[in-house]
Structures are given as structure tokens and as C-alpha cells.
mmCIF file of C-alpha atoms in Angstrom:
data_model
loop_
_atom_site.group_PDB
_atom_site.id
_atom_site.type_symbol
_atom_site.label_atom_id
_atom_site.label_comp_id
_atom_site.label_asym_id
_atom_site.label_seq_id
_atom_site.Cartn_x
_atom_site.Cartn_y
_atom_site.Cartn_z
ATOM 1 C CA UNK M 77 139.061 40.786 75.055
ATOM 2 C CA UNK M 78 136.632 42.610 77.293
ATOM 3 C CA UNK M 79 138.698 41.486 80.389
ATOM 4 C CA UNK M 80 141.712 42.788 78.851
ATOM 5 C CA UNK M 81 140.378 45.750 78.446
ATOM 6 C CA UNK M 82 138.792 46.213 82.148
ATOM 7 C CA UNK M 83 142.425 44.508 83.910
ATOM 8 C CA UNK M 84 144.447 47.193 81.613
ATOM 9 C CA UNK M 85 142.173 50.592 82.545
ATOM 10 C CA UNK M 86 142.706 49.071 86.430
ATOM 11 C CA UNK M 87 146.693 49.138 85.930
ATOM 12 C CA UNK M 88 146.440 52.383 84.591
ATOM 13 C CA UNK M 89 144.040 53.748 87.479
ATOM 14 C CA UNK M 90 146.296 52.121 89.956
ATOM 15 C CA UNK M 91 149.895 53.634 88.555
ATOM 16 C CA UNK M 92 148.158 57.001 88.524
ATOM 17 C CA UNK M 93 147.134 56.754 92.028
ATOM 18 C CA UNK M 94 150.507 55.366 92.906
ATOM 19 C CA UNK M 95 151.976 58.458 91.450
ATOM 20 C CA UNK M 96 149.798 61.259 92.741
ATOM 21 C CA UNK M 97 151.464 60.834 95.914
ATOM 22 C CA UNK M 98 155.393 62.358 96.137
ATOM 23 C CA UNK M 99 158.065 60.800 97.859
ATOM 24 C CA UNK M 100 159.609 62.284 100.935
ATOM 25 C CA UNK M 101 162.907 61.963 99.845
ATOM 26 C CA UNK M 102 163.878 65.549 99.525
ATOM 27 C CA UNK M 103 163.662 65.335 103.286
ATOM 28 C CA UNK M 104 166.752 63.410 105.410
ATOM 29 C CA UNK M 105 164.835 61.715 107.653
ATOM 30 C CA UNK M 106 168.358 60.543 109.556
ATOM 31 C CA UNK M 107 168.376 64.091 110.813
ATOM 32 C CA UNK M 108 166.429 65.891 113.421
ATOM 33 C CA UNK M 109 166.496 69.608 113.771
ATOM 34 C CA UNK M 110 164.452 71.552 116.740
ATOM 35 C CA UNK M 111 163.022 75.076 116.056
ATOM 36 C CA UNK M 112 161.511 77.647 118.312
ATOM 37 C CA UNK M 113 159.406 79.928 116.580
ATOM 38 C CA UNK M 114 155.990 81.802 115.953
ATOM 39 C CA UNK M 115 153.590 80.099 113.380
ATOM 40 C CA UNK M 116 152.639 82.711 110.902
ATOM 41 C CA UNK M 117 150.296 80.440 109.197
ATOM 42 C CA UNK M 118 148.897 76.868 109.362
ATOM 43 C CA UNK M 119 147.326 75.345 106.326
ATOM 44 C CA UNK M 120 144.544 72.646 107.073
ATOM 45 C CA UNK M 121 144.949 71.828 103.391
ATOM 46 C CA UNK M 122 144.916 68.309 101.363
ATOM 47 C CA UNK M 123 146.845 66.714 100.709
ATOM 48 C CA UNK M 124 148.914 67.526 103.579
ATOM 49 C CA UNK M 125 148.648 70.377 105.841
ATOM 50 C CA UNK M 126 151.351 72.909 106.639
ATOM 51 C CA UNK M 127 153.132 74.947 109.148
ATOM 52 C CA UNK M 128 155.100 78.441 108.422
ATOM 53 C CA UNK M 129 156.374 79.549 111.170
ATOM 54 C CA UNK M 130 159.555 82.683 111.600
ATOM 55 C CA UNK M 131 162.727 81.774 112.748
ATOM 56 C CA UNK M 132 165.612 83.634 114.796
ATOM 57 C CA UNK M 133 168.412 83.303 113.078
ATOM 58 C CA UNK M 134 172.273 84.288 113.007
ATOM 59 C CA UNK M 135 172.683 88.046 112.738
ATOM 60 C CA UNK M 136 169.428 89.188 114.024
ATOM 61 C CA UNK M 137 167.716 87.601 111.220
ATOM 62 C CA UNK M 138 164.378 86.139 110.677
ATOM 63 C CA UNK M 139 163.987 82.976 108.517
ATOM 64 C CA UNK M 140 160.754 81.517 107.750
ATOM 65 C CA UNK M 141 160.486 77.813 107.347
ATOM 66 C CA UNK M 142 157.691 75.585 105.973
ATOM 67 C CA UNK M 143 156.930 72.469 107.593
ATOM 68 C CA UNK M 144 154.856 69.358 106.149
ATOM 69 C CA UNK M 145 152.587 67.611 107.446
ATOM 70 C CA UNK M 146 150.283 64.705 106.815
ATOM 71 C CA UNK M 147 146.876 64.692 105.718
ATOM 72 C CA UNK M 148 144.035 66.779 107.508
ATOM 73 C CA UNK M 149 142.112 63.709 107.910
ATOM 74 C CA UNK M 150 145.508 61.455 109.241
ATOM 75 C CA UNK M 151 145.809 64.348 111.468
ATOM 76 C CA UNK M 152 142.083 64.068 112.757
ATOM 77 C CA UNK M 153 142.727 60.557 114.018
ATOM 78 C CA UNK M 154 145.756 61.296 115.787
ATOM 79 C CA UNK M 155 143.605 64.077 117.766
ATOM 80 C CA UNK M 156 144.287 67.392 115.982
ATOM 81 C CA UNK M 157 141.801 70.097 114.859
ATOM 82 C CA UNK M 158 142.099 72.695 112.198
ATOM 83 C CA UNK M 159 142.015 75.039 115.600
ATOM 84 C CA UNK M 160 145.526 72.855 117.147
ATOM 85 C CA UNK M 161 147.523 75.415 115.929
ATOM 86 C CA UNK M 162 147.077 79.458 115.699
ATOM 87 C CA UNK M 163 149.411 82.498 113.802
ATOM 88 C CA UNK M 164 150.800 83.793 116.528
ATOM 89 C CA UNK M 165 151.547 80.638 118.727
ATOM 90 C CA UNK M 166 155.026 80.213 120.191
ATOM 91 C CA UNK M 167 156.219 76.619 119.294
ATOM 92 C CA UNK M 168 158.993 74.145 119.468
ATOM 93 C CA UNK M 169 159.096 72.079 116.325
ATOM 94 C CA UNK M 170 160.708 69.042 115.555
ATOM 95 C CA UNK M 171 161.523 68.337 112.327
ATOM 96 C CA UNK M 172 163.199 66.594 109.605
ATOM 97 C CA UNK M 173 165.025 68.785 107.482
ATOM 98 C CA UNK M 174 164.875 69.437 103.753
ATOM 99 C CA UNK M 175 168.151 67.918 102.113
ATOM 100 C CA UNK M 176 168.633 71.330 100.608
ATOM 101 C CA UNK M 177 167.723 74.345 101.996
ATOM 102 C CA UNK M 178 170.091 76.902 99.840
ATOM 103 C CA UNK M 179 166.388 78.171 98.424
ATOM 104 C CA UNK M 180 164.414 77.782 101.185
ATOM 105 C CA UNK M 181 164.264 76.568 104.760
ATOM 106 C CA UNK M 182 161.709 73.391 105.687
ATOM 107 C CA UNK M 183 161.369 70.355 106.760
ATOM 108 C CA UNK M 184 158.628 67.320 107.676
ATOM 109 C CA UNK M 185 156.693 67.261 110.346
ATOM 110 C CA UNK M 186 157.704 64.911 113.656
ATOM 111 C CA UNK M 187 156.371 67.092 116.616
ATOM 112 C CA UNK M 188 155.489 70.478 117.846
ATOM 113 C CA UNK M 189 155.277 71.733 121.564
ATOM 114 C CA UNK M 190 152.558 74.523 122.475
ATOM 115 C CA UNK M 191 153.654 77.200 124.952
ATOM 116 C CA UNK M 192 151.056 75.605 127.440
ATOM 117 C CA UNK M 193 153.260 72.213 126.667
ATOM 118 C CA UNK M 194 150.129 70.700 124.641
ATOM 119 C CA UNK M 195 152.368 67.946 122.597
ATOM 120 C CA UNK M 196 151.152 67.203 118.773
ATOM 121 C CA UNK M 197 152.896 64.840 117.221
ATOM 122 C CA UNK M 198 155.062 62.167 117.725
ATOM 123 C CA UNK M 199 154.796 61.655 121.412
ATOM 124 C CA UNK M 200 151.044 62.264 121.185
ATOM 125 C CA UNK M 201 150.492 58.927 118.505
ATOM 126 C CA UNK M 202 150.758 56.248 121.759
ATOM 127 C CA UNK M 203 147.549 57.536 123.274
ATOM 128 C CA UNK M 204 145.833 58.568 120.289
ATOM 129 C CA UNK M 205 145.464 62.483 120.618
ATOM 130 C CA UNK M 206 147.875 65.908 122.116
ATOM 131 C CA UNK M 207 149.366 65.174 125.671
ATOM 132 C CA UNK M 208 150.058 68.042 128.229
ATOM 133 C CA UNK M 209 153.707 67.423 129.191
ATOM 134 C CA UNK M 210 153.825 69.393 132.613
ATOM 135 C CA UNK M 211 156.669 71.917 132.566
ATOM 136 C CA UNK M 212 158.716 71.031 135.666
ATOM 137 C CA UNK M 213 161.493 73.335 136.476
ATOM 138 C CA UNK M 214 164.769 72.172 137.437
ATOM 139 C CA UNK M 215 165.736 71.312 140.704
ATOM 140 C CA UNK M 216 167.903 73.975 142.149
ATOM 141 C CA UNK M 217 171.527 72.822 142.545
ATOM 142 C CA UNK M 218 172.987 70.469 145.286
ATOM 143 C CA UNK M 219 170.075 68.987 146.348
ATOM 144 C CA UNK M 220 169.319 65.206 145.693
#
């Protein structure tokens, strides 16, 4: 009885935990949208961090969209610091959209580009930690 007791309290402790942690399906993750903004905030909160950041949009407007990301300490090991990102930077974000943004505009986190062209993110996961992707202008026209 006693072991049906202590297997049945570790089902139940192990469908809780299984629950505590939300699906990302309210995000299409067969889309990609890219945003260039200026972070107004960035959460180093558990248990995932986040990214507001304002948005041009159509008519002169400003749209603020909230992007999530994984956990502060997921984001440690992939080389970010609760520093990586400032209110006030100027980014390019790569994200996956929310399914429905008619209340709000947001997505989940793939990559972000700092204005020095510090990646974090995505391209950064192969070598562990943010790469600086050198800004190379394009070569003026005709010449090969």
C-alpha cells in the first residue's frame, strides 16, 4: 500500500510539473517576421525573459510589441547577460509571430541584431555565445 501511495504522489508531482510549463502554440512558428525597433524594456525574468520594444508602423504610428524569450538561465549558457540588452537600444528582431495579434502585437524570440551588429540568438547558438557580424557595405555598382 505504502508504494502505492509514494508511485501515486510522484504522478501527481510529475503532471504538475508537466503543466506549469505553456505551450508555444499561440505562436506560428512557420512564420518569420523581422522588426526594427527601440527596446523600451527587457525583463531578465523567470520563467522566460522578455523584450518590449516600439515599432514604426503604417500611418506614422508606433506599435509596441512583446517578445518571448527563454529562460534567464537557458539564456546564460547561450552567452547572454541581464546587461545584453538596454531601453534605448536600436535592434533588428527576428521573430515568430503571435497567431493573433488583433489585441496585441508579439511574438517568440529567434534573434536580435545590436546596432554595433552584436548577434543574440539564433546565429549565436553554433559557437556558444553573441557573434559580431561585421557590417560590410555594398559594393558600389559595376564592379566585379
Amino acid at each position: 500500500m505504502k508504494r502505492l501511495v509514494i508511485a501515486g504522489l510522484a504522478l501527481t508531482v510529475a503532471g504538475v510539473a508537466a503543466q506549469a510549463h505553456h505551450s508555444f502554440a499561440m505562436f506560428d512558428q512557420t512564420q518569420r517576421v523581422t522588426i526594427k525597433g527601440t527596446v523600451t524594456d527587457f525583463q531578465w525574468t523567470n520563467p522566460h525573459a522578455f523584450i518590449h520594444l516600439d515599432v514604426a508602423a503604417a500611418g506614422g504610428k508606433t506599435e509596441n510589441w512583446e517578445i518571448e524569450l527563454n529562460s534567464p538561465n537557458n539564456l546564460k549558457r547561450q552567452g547572454w547577460k541581464s546587461t545584453s540588452v538596454k531601453t534605448g537600444d536600436k535592434v533588428t528582431l527576428i521573430t515568430n509571430p503571435l497567431r493573433d495579434m488583433s489585441e496585441h502585437k508579439g511574438g517568440l524570440f529567434i534573434s536580435l541584431t545590436l546596432a554595433d551588429g552584436t548577434v543574440l540568438g539564433e546565429a549565436s547558438f553554433a559557437g556558444g555565445g553573441p557573434v559580431n557580424v561585421p557590417q560590410v557595405p555594398p559594393a558600389p555598382a559595376g564592379n566585379k
